[in-house]
Amino acid sequence: MSERGWRELIGRLRWAVRGSGEHGPVVPSGRAGQWVLLCLGLVLAWLVGWGMVMLNREAVRLSKPGAEDAGGTSILFRDAWAVASDAPLLPERAAGKVVTLPDDWARTQPAYEGAVWYRFHVDTTLRSAGSGLLAAYIGRACSALEVYLNGELLYRSGRMTAPVARQCQQGHVVTLPDFLLKSGDNQLDIKVAGHALAHVTARQRAGGLAEVRIGSAPAMVALQEEQRFWSITMAQMIAAVLLVLGGFTLLLAWVRRLGYLMYFGLLNVGWALLTGRLWLHDMPWSNALTEGIQAALFAPLAACAVSFLLDYSGAGMREARFRTFELHAQKILWAQCLLMPLSLWLVGPGRLFHVAWYWYGLLALEVCAAIAYFLWHAGRARRPEFWLMSSALGVVVAILGIEFSFQIGWLQVWGVHVTYFVMPLLYAAVAFRLSQVYARALNSAETARVQLEQRVQEISAEIERNFNQLSELRIEQVAEKERKRIAADLHDDLGAKLLTIVHTSDNDRISALAREALDEMRLSVRGLTGRPMVLANALADWRAEVVSRLGQAGIEIEWRNAMEETEEPLSARTFVQTTRILREAVSNIIKHSGASHVVIHTEVHLESRHFIVVIQDNGKGIPMELDGRLDRGHGMTSMKHRAKQLSGQCLVESGPGFGTVIRLTLPLDNQPDLAQAGGAFPRGR
């Protein structure tokens, strides 16, 4: 197929899986996409499983040392004379037969329980070919053995009577002393005590003897150390790692209350305990009890594995029907933990193998079904774990296939069993993925926590600002209410009395004073009510009052507005204070200046938000000798003080014979209180 054809095929698969494109929904849109994704997962599982089978085959091949591994000076015995007997020495006249090594009792004599003697003939010519002591290396003897050279006991691995020591995974090196070796032929006898196939729960623990190699002692010890590393030391290291990993996961599950982490932690701890069967030799109880305990441990392991997959799939959290299914499944799983040891106890030690492997088959099917269940839901949700669990399915199926093939006799594995190492590696891969998920969840939670804290701080600051504003508004409302009450009292009481005096007094002087007091009271009332007005209206009011007063005094007035119409707002406070400054200035002109002409010029600067009023007369000015007391004597202090209260300034320029110029600069209000004005500004007084 061309490159273009491959690209089109991959594009179609992506379209089928993703449904609506790169940014489409997370769940595939149709059943076709789900089935395509599942098929891809199964293909990946098949590839991984095939790789596992090849790996196991290569591991078995490499675990069988050749002559070069022993330095080229060793002899490998592949045949032996075998006699089935529990006698303390090999019976010379007992019936026997030549067997091919390795001798697997599960194949050659599956029903035999006891001891078997193996005889080898060692020629001393081998001794002259090398240097140093000779030694015999027995790679595997199940379960225990004794070694005799020319009738003399050289080595005993452990207890040879029931309960027999369990040393199926341990290699043995036996030194052949020079003083026991004869010239010519020597008889090397090995007595192996083992169990019948029906009395164990796994074929690898049935009786048997591997090939025997004789060579220089250092070379044989090196072979033993290598075999011990892969069979015992590596298993112990893996068990330690699994214990630490399982303990950490259980602690994390307890802290975070996560069920799937608890099941995964128990699975790791259980598998670590189960690997103890590889190096625990002498048990104080019977072989049947030991085998039953080992087999029964697989039931809770399978229950933890299935429960982990069901819980981690998340299907029960999304749909009620899956939640009900998972609850029933877990009840059945934990019931099996009681039923399996009970069934092994009921059948007795003579049928352990067959009953145990019925259970093993059922547990294996449950684990595979749980993986398929997880794959289905992970594929629907397009979770990254889909591909990891597809690989896990391939690994599990391959391991189960290899194990079942060995148990039923299709395969004979007498070297390094790759399945001992692959399952812990699979646990490590799953643990790494769980750590990634948990780390991302922690990162997301930390980010959310930081964002929440920031949001809480923002809301707290906003609440505090609102509270301060409400407090200020409340104070302002109370003050406004009080000002309105005072203004109403002034208007209704004092205003009425002053108005009565204006209209009833026969004295013109008293009537004029009453009218001025009434005008001042009205100005104070306006300041108290706090109603803003338009600047153009204020300028009109000031112009009318100034023109009226100066006209009555016989002074010519010229009023100039740089901007005729402006809708800029002016607060009541600014209006009142400015009115009083202008009144004081006009009063000074009338009383002290002796002027005949006054020019008033106004400017409004919207960019800098202020307005200017310039009052200029042609009077006699301010005498120099009175310069130090002008502010107090002519009200200049009050004018400047009022301007300063409004954040403005009042400048006075004067000289004898040049008149006086008063320059008043006041700011415009940025945010007048329109609500107090009822939505509109008053038009004039």
XYZ file of C-alpha atoms in Angstrom:
685
model
C 0.000 0.000 0.000
C 1.327 3.463 -0.896
C 2.003 6.194 1.625
C -1.102 8.023 0.461
C -3.215 4.916 1.013
C -1.886 4.527 4.571
C -2.682 8.166 5.323
C -6.226 7.771 4.025
C -6.729 4.645 6.160
C -5.396 6.389 9.290
C -7.606 9.384 8.547
C -10.692 7.165 8.291
C -9.838 5.421 11.542
C -9.419 8.782 13.281
C -12.724 9.953 11.893
C -14.467 6.790 13.048
C -12.970 7.006 16.521
C -13.256 10.756 17.138
C -16.631 11.219 15.542
C -16.822 14.970 14.973
C -13.179 15.924 14.571
C -10.221 17.041 16.565
C -12.253 19.275 18.847
C -15.374 17.149 18.909
C -16.981 15.319 21.826
C -14.900 13.176 24.119
C -17.077 10.092 23.603
C -17.053 8.544 20.085
C -20.183 9.537 18.261
C -21.256 6.108 17.048
C -20.906 2.420 17.749
C -18.632 2.074 14.736
C -16.035 4.301 16.338
C -16.214 2.380 19.612
C -15.775 -0.981 17.867
C -12.854 0.325 15.810
C -11.167 1.596 18.973
C -11.763 -1.720 20.731
C -10.353 -3.650 17.775
C -7.243 -1.472 17.804
C -6.863 -2.188 21.507
C -7.181 -5.945 20.904
C -4.591 -5.774 18.125
C -2.226 -4.011 20.514
C -2.959 -6.649 23.158
C -2.170 -9.426 20.652
C 1.129 -7.800 19.669
C 2.162 -7.371 23.304
C 1.134 -10.958 24.090
C 3.110 -12.323 21.157
C 6.121 -10.330 22.331
C 5.718 -11.841 25.805
C 5.731 -15.394 24.394
C 8.897 -14.655 22.419
C 10.507 -13.080 25.461
C 9.720 -16.109 27.587
C 11.147 -18.462 24.948
C 14.353 -16.440 24.764
C 14.631 -16.291 28.561
C 14.333 -20.094 28.773
C 17.027 -20.498 26.107
C 19.434 -18.089 27.779
C 18.918 -19.637 31.209
C 20.425 -22.943 30.045
C 24.205 -22.505 30.369
C 26.456 -24.124 27.839
C 29.964 -25.433 28.212
C 31.375 -21.997 27.481
C 29.574 -20.626 30.556
C 31.664 -22.902 32.754
C 34.932 -22.061 31.087
C 34.828 -25.047 28.672
C 36.034 -27.573 31.319
C 32.711 -28.948 32.574
C 30.627 -31.999 31.799
C 26.832 -31.728 31.460
C 24.909 -34.878 32.394
C 21.645 -35.205 30.468
C 20.940 -38.821 31.478
C 20.894 -40.649 34.803
C 20.034 -44.034 36.236
C 16.900 -43.466 38.367
C 15.501 -45.645 41.166
C 12.361 -44.729 43.105
C 13.165 -45.520 46.745
C 13.188 -43.918 50.199
C 16.175 -46.035 51.276
C 19.058 -44.235 53.027
C 21.369 -45.339 50.169
C 20.676 -46.196 46.545
C 19.601 -49.857 46.450
C 22.027 -51.580 44.082
C 19.656 -54.340 43.021
C 16.440 -52.317 42.876
C 14.654 -51.947 39.569
C 15.440 -48.677 37.842
C 15.581 -47.012 34.480
C 17.540 -44.473 32.523
C 15.825 -41.070 32.519
C 16.493 -37.956 30.481
C 17.183 -34.799 32.414
C 15.503 -32.633 33.351
C 13.252 -35.276 34.864
C 9.821 -33.759 35.512
C 7.849 -36.092 37.774
C 4.635 -34.456 36.574
C 5.396 -36.073 33.187
C 7.249 -39.264 34.033
C 5.551 -40.320 37.298
C 2.764 -37.827 38.189
C 1.307 -39.980 40.962
C 4.571 -40.701 42.782
C 5.192 -39.192 46.228
C 8.513 -39.829 47.988
C 12.170 -39.969 46.975
C 14.018 -40.909 43.789
C 17.712 -41.792 43.485
C 19.737 -40.599 40.500
C 23.180 -42.086 39.733
C 25.892 -40.490 37.621
C 29.307 -41.951 36.689
C 32.096 -39.407 37.007
C 35.437 -40.074 35.328
C 38.532 -38.690 37.099
C 40.035 -37.753 33.737
C 38.007 -34.570 34.064
C 40.018 -33.764 37.202
C 43.268 -33.706 35.272
C 41.869 -31.372 32.608
C 41.492 -28.454 34.980
C 42.920 -27.102 38.150
C 41.493 -26.873 41.627
C 38.558 -28.713 43.174
C 35.703 -30.220 41.229
C 32.116 -29.360 42.068
C 28.689 -30.502 40.937
C 26.068 -27.869 40.045
C 22.403 -28.917 40.312
C 20.331 -26.096 38.824
C 17.027 -27.322 40.219
C 15.883 -30.127 42.482
C 12.347 -30.162 43.781
C 11.844 -30.205 46.677
C 15.005 -31.242 48.639
C 18.071 -33.353 47.885
C 21.028 -35.235 49.304
C 24.294 -35.783 47.412
C 26.565 -38.814 47.897
C 29.998 -39.472 46.353
C 31.035 -43.107 46.341
C 28.567 -43.798 49.152
C 29.651 -40.855 51.355
C 27.137 -38.083 52.162
C 28.440 -34.729 50.897
C 25.445 -32.395 51.038
C 21.880 -32.182 52.336
C 19.809 -29.142 51.279
C 17.145 -29.468 53.958
C 14.608 -31.702 55.630
C 14.062 -34.885 53.573
C 11.059 -36.175 55.520
C 7.570 -34.701 55.758
C 7.183 -31.829 55.729
C 9.930 -31.784 53.086
C 11.946 -28.581 52.647
C 10.719 -26.483 49.716
C 13.745 -25.535 47.591
C 12.439 -25.830 44.046
C 13.802 -22.426 42.967
C 17.265 -22.761 44.485
C 20.390 -24.040 42.767
C 22.947 -26.181 44.585
C 26.737 -26.456 44.332
C 28.392 -29.510 45.942
C 32.182 -29.680 46.175
C 33.700 -33.088 45.304
C 36.692 -33.580 47.687
C 39.870 -34.990 46.206
C 40.257 -37.604 48.924
C 36.895 -39.172 48.012
C 37.586 -39.291 44.286
C 38.970 -42.537 42.915
C 41.021 -42.978 39.827
C 38.744 -43.949 36.993
C 35.005 -44.282 37.608
C 33.234 -42.603 40.555
C 29.567 -42.857 41.519
C 27.692 -39.623 42.211
C 24.257 -40.340 43.735
C 21.585 -37.685 44.211
C 18.503 -38.421 46.295
C 15.550 -36.091 45.552
C 12.499 -35.937 47.838
C 9.432 -34.447 46.149
C 5.672 -34.428 45.828
C 3.233 -35.896 43.375
C 1.492 -33.568 40.937
C -1.893 -34.054 42.604
C -0.457 -32.924 45.972
C 0.646 -29.486 44.774
C -1.264 -26.554 43.290
C 1.329 -25.730 40.597
C 3.322 -28.052 38.314
C 6.633 -26.321 39.062
C 6.431 -27.560 42.671
C 6.047 -31.220 41.703
C 9.140 -33.428 42.168
C 11.957 -33.418 39.636
C 15.630 -32.938 38.890
C 17.331 -30.668 36.369
C 20.499 -31.356 34.414
C 23.682 -31.824 36.464
C 26.961 -30.164 35.544
C 30.400 -31.031 36.942
C 33.366 -28.704 36.563
C 35.743 -26.506 38.481
C 34.327 -25.229 41.761
C 34.704 -21.481 40.968
C 32.865 -21.889 37.653
C 30.044 -23.836 39.285
C 29.696 -21.257 42.055
C 29.435 -18.535 39.409
C 26.604 -20.457 37.721
C 24.838 -20.842 41.055
C 25.177 -17.131 41.867
C 23.748 -16.155 38.497
C 20.836 -18.550 38.900
C 20.221 -17.384 42.461
C 20.201 -13.737 41.371
C 17.510 -14.261 38.747
C 15.420 -16.748 40.721
C 15.710 -15.518 44.314
C 17.448 -12.132 44.651
C 15.526 -10.469 41.849
C 12.251 -11.787 43.296
C 13.184 -10.404 46.716
C 14.031 -6.999 45.250
C 10.757 -6.905 43.365
C 8.868 -7.914 46.509
C 10.524 -5.112 48.468
C 9.647 -2.567 45.783
C 6.059 -3.821 45.666
C 5.783 -3.617 49.457
C 6.974 -0.014 49.460
C 4.764 0.854 46.500
C 1.771 -0.887 48.046
C 2.304 0.749 51.431
C 2.582 4.189 49.867
C -0.537 3.591 47.776
C -2.507 2.404 50.808
C -1.417 5.485 52.767
C -2.465 7.678 49.877
C -5.792 5.848 49.631
C -6.418 6.339 53.338
C -5.588 10.060 53.160
C -7.595 10.745 50.003
C -10.378 8.195 50.573
C -9.940 6.698 47.091
C -11.218 3.132 46.742
C -9.313 2.191 43.598
C -6.002 3.194 45.223
C -6.813 0.958 48.186
C -7.430 -2.042 45.921
C -4.248 -1.362 43.955
C -2.203 -1.046 47.154
C -3.591 -4.338 48.484
C -2.805 -5.970 45.135
C 0.836 -4.881 45.365
C 1.222 -5.960 48.980
C -0.479 -9.305 48.275
C 1.743 -10.045 45.292
C 4.844 -9.158 47.335
C 3.756 -11.611 50.045
C 3.020 -14.259 47.452
C 6.550 -14.066 46.050
C 7.777 -15.306 49.424
C 7.029 -18.830 48.157
C 10.207 -18.584 46.046
C 12.644 -18.348 48.974
C 10.782 -19.589 52.073
C 12.162 -23.111 52.530
C 11.203 -24.840 55.755
C 7.584 -24.672 56.861
C 6.509 -26.126 60.228
C 3.239 -27.486 58.820
C 2.253 -29.999 56.173
C 2.736 -29.571 52.447
C -1.032 -29.646 51.854
C -1.583 -26.665 54.173
C 1.263 -24.709 52.563
C -0.084 -25.378 49.080
C -3.609 -24.467 50.153
C -2.458 -21.135 51.618
C -0.498 -20.270 48.477
C -3.425 -21.103 46.204
C -5.975 -19.329 48.395
C -3.963 -16.085 48.224
C -4.794 -15.784 44.522
C -8.504 -15.291 45.287
C -8.097 -11.965 47.192
C -5.468 -10.875 44.655
C -7.929 -11.421 41.819
C -10.664 -9.701 43.832
C -8.431 -6.661 44.364
C -7.440 -6.575 40.693
C -11.038 -6.799 39.474
C -12.289 -4.293 42.069
C -9.524 -1.876 41.085
C -10.486 -2.087 37.409
C -14.210 -1.725 38.117
C -13.696 1.232 40.427
C -11.091 2.951 38.260
C -13.259 2.657 35.145
C -15.628 5.210 36.702
C -18.672 3.648 35.025
C -20.461 3.175 38.347
C -20.208 6.889 39.055
C -21.868 7.797 35.750
C -24.712 5.289 35.457
C -26.772 3.584 38.151
C -27.003 0.254 36.314
C -23.218 -0.099 36.208
C -23.014 0.844 39.892
C -25.430 -1.960 40.764
C -23.475 -4.409 38.607
C -20.201 -3.493 40.284
C -21.675 -3.914 43.771
C -22.937 -7.419 42.955
C -19.636 -8.333 41.287
C -17.634 -7.295 44.348
C -19.845 -9.363 46.633
C -19.204 -12.429 44.468
C -15.466 -11.729 44.348
C -15.077 -11.537 48.105
C -17.277 -14.597 48.569
C -14.759 -16.502 46.427
C -12.069 -15.672 48.973
C -13.889 -17.988 51.388
C -15.101 -20.562 48.900
C -11.684 -21.288 47.359
C -9.834 -22.373 50.559
C -12.973 -24.186 51.696
C -13.127 -26.225 48.473
C -9.398 -27.067 48.698
C -9.891 -28.261 52.261
C -12.903 -30.383 51.317
C -11.224 -32.236 48.430
C -8.186 -33.120 50.549
C -4.478 -33.235 49.654
C -4.948 -35.809 46.873
C -6.766 -33.463 44.456
C -5.215 -30.095 45.120
C -3.796 -29.592 41.638
C -7.000 -30.104 39.643
C -9.286 -28.139 41.992
C -6.791 -25.282 42.297
C -6.513 -24.976 38.534
C -10.245 -24.887 38.091
C -10.172 -21.906 40.420
C -7.145 -20.390 38.653
C -8.994 -20.592 35.358
C -12.071 -18.900 36.829
C -9.993 -16.133 38.429
C -8.098 -15.582 35.175
C -11.351 -15.229 33.241
C -12.613 -12.725 35.812
C -9.467 -10.592 35.508
C -9.612 -10.682 31.686
C -13.306 -9.782 31.777
C -12.562 -6.872 34.138
C -9.840 -5.621 31.787
C -12.251 -5.867 28.847
C -14.894 -4.017 30.916
C -12.366 -1.276 31.672
C -11.264 -1.120 28.032
C -14.846 -0.695 26.873
C -15.556 2.220 29.181
C -12.099 3.755 28.733
C -12.559 3.535 24.964
C -15.953 5.206 25.160
C -14.476 8.017 27.219
C -11.262 8.188 25.166
C -9.125 7.978 28.298
C -5.323 7.721 27.924
C -5.375 4.561 30.083
C -7.040 2.708 27.192
C -3.728 1.967 25.484
C -1.967 1.081 28.728
C -4.711 -1.374 29.673
C -4.715 -2.786 26.122
C -1.040 -3.581 26.627
C -1.861 -4.958 30.084
C -4.505 -7.211 28.559
C -1.927 -8.570 26.133
C 0.549 -9.145 28.959
C -2.014 -10.866 31.175
C -3.325 -13.083 28.394
C 0.221 -14.011 27.345
C 1.242 -14.808 30.924
C -1.885 -16.849 31.482
C -1.332 -18.655 28.197
C 2.271 -19.472 29.082
C 1.316 -20.532 32.600
C -1.595 -22.710 31.518
C 0.502 -24.285 28.747
C 3.123 -25.166 31.324
C 0.623 -26.469 33.859
C -1.080 -28.803 31.424
C 2.273 -30.052 30.110
C 2.532 -28.332 26.731
C 5.589 -26.332 27.791
C 8.508 -27.292 30.025
C 10.088 -24.309 31.733
C 13.157 -25.205 33.812
C 14.987 -21.913 33.496
C 14.134 -18.348 34.408
C 10.358 -17.940 34.364
C 9.673 -14.546 32.777
C 6.209 -14.411 34.313
C 7.815 -13.858 37.736
C 9.096 -10.464 36.596
C 6.542 -9.225 34.090
C 3.601 -8.904 36.470
C 5.520 -6.626 38.889
C 6.652 -4.557 35.913
C 3.018 -4.310 34.856
C 2.094 -3.158 38.353
C 4.873 -0.573 38.159
C 3.529 0.732 34.819
C 0.020 1.038 36.248
C 1.410 2.680 39.387
C 3.320 5.178 37.244
C 0.113 6.037 35.398
C -1.791 6.396 38.670
C 0.955 8.676 39.956
C 0.623 10.810 36.837
C -3.149 11.034 37.261
C -2.812 11.824 40.958
C -0.101 14.425 40.316
C -2.292 16.119 37.721
C -5.242 16.006 40.105
C -3.094 17.562 42.860
C -1.871 20.215 40.455
C -5.432 20.971 39.371
C -6.589 21.037 42.985
C -3.723 23.364 43.955
C -4.499 25.640 41.019
C -8.176 25.634 41.948
C -7.259 26.355 45.573
C -5.095 29.315 44.572
C -7.816 30.625 42.284
C -10.379 30.141 45.040
C -8.202 32.014 47.527
C -7.741 34.836 45.050
C -11.464 34.907 44.396
C -12.210 34.877 48.137
C -9.776 37.762 48.647
C -11.365 39.693 45.798
C -14.863 39.055 47.135
C -13.755 39.945 50.685
C -12.228 43.201 49.441
C -15.362 43.911 47.443
C -17.556 43.185 50.462
C -15.379 45.476 52.577
C -15.613 48.231 49.977
C -19.350 47.792 49.721
C -19.647 47.855 53.499
C -17.604 51.054 53.686
C -19.665 52.580 50.911
C -22.875 51.555 52.657
C -21.575 53.003 55.912
C -20.628 56.250 54.199
C -23.931 56.286 52.367
C -25.765 55.690 55.613
C -23.891 58.531 57.287
C -24.526 60.742 54.294
C -28.205 59.830 54.316
C -28.471 60.668 58.016
C -26.593 63.929 57.503
C -28.710 64.771 54.461
C -31.856 64.070 56.406
C -30.660 66.325 59.218
C -29.691 69.093 56.758
C -33.106 68.916 55.147
C -34.762 69.115 58.562
C -32.697 72.204 59.503
C -33.390 73.767 56.105
C -37.090 73.117 56.510
C -37.072 74.677 59.977
C -35.218 77.724 58.685
C -37.545 78.102 55.746
C -40.750 77.562 57.700
C -39.845 79.454 60.852
C -37.124 82.051 60.303
C -37.995 82.598 56.658
C -41.632 83.264 57.450
C -40.711 85.796 60.132
C -38.222 87.629 57.896
C -40.769 87.763 55.086
C -43.321 89.257 57.511
C -40.818 91.967 58.514
C -40.100 92.761 54.856
C -43.768 93.313 54.054
C -44.967 94.926 57.336
C -42.070 97.156 58.409
C -42.508 100.909 57.873
C -38.789 101.497 58.249
C -36.983 101.147 54.917
C -33.686 100.394 56.609
C -35.165 97.524 58.612
C -37.017 96.251 55.564
C -33.788 96.218 53.502
C -31.852 94.391 56.210
C -34.650 91.858 56.542
C -34.602 91.306 52.770
C -30.799 90.721 52.814
C -31.154 88.310 55.720
C -33.900 86.492 53.813
C -31.653 86.161 50.742
C -28.779 84.865 52.881
C -31.101 82.374 54.576
C -32.327 81.102 51.193
C -28.700 80.648 50.107
C -27.940 78.702 53.290
C -31.036 76.543 52.769
C -29.870 75.759 49.223
C -26.479 74.716 50.614
C -28.139 72.503 53.178
C -30.438 70.730 50.716
C -27.413 69.788 48.596
C -29.151 69.928 45.231
C -26.655 70.444 42.355
C -27.298 72.737 39.433
C -25.986 73.468 35.934
C -22.965 75.805 35.768
C -24.617 77.960 33.081
C -27.576 78.586 35.403
C -25.256 79.452 38.270
C -23.418 81.960 36.074
C -26.762 83.492 35.118
C -27.788 83.834 38.773
C -24.444 85.409 39.711
C -24.669 87.813 36.764
C -28.201 88.904 37.688
C -27.290 89.539 41.322
C -24.016 91.366 40.579
C -25.563 93.547 37.861
C -28.458 94.413 40.191
C -26.282 95.382 43.153
C -23.713 97.363 41.146
C -26.475 99.038 39.174
C -28.183 100.187 42.354
C -24.824 101.599 43.477
C -24.438 103.506 40.182
C -21.452 101.469 38.967
C -21.292 100.389 35.345
C -20.898 96.603 34.920
C -19.616 94.580 31.965
C -20.060 90.788 32.209
C -18.207 88.579 29.728
C -18.816 84.807 29.361
C -16.224 82.888 27.340
C -18.715 80.001 26.936
C -22.374 80.913 26.744
C -23.895 77.496 27.311
C -22.343 74.704 29.337
C -24.147 71.785 30.904
C -21.410 71.021 33.383
C -22.796 70.267 36.849
C -21.995 72.355 39.895
C -22.552 71.121 43.413
C -24.690 73.090 45.852
C -21.692 73.581 48.160
C -19.584 75.105 45.379
C -22.466 77.314 44.295
C -23.069 78.633 47.824
C -19.405 79.309 48.608
C -18.793 80.959 45.233
C -21.895 83.138 45.710
C -20.590 84.337 49.050
C -17.143 85.085 47.601
C -18.744 87.146 44.806
C -20.981 88.985 47.272
C -17.965 89.854 49.427
C -16.067 91.089 46.370
C -19.023 93.226 45.180
C -19.484 94.639 48.665
C -15.789 95.650 48.758
C -16.142 97.352 45.365
C -19.239 99.293 46.461
C -17.903 100.284 49.891
C -14.158 100.838 49.399
C -13.019 101.014 45.784
C -14.741 104.157 44.548
C -14.849 102.530 41.105
C -17.157 103.596 38.315
C -16.645 100.629 36.015
C -16.333 96.857 36.716
C -15.492 94.056 34.240
C -16.244 90.442 35.168
C -14.852 87.719 32.919
C -15.688 83.945 33.244
C -13.916 80.963 31.662
C -14.686 77.226 31.780
C -11.824 74.721 31.144
C -13.314 71.246 30.631
C -9.942 69.539 30.076
C -8.557 70.515 33.468
C -12.029 70.509 35.079
C -12.101 74.034 36.565
C -13.679 77.430 35.944
C -12.327 80.973 36.458
C -14.044 84.207 37.516
C -11.988 87.446 37.144
C -13.328 90.654 38.736
C -11.579 93.884 37.742
C -12.488 97.463 38.773
C -11.067 100.902 37.988
C -11.155 102.063 41.574
C -8.474 103.680 43.669
C -6.917 100.330 44.633
C -5.581 99.255 47.977
C -3.341 101.767 49.840
C 0.192 100.536 50.446
C 0.211 101.562 54.086
C -2.755 99.320 54.748
C -1.313 96.354 52.927
C -0.590 94.370 56.000
C -4.163 94.590 57.295
C -6.163 94.302 54.092
C -7.174 90.690 54.511
C -8.707 91.295 57.869
C -10.255 94.631 57.136
C -11.810 93.934 53.733
C -12.903 90.319 54.058
C -10.036 88.980 51.963
C -9.315 86.298 54.503
C -12.819 84.859 54.319
C -12.745 84.906 50.493
C -9.438 83.039 50.340
C -10.528 80.624 53.038
C -13.748 79.735 51.190
C -11.806 79.179 47.950
C -9.324 76.951 49.766
C -12.179 74.859 51.207
C -13.289 74.171 47.627
C -9.694 73.135 46.644
C -9.368 76.349 44.663
C -7.614 79.666 45.076
C -8.431 83.374 45.265
C -5.699 85.803 44.113
C -5.869 89.578 44.655
C -3.785 92.051 42.639
C -3.988 95.783 43.472
C -2.062 99.040 43.560
C -2.828 102.708 44.264
C -4.448 104.286 41.212
C -4.580 101.028 39.253
C -7.733 99.409 40.629
C -8.090 95.884 41.942
C -8.178 92.453 40.176
C -9.603 89.419 41.960
C -8.903 86.088 40.190
C -11.023 83.199 41.484
C -10.157 79.627 40.280
C -12.423 76.784 41.416
C -12.657 73.088 40.389
C -15.656 71.492 38.730
C -17.213 68.465 40.423
C -16.368 65.134 38.698
C -19.327 63.092 39.956
C -22.214 65.249 41.181
C -24.979 63.546 43.089
C -27.713 63.482 40.449
C -29.947 61.283 42.543
C -30.329 63.979 45.142
C -31.484 66.335 42.423
C -34.316 64.012 41.484
C -32.728 63.265 38.100
C -32.583 66.944 36.930
C -30.786 70.181 37.796
C -32.725 73.219 39.038
C -33.028 76.047 36.577
C -32.033 79.184 38.530
C -32.859 80.230 42.033
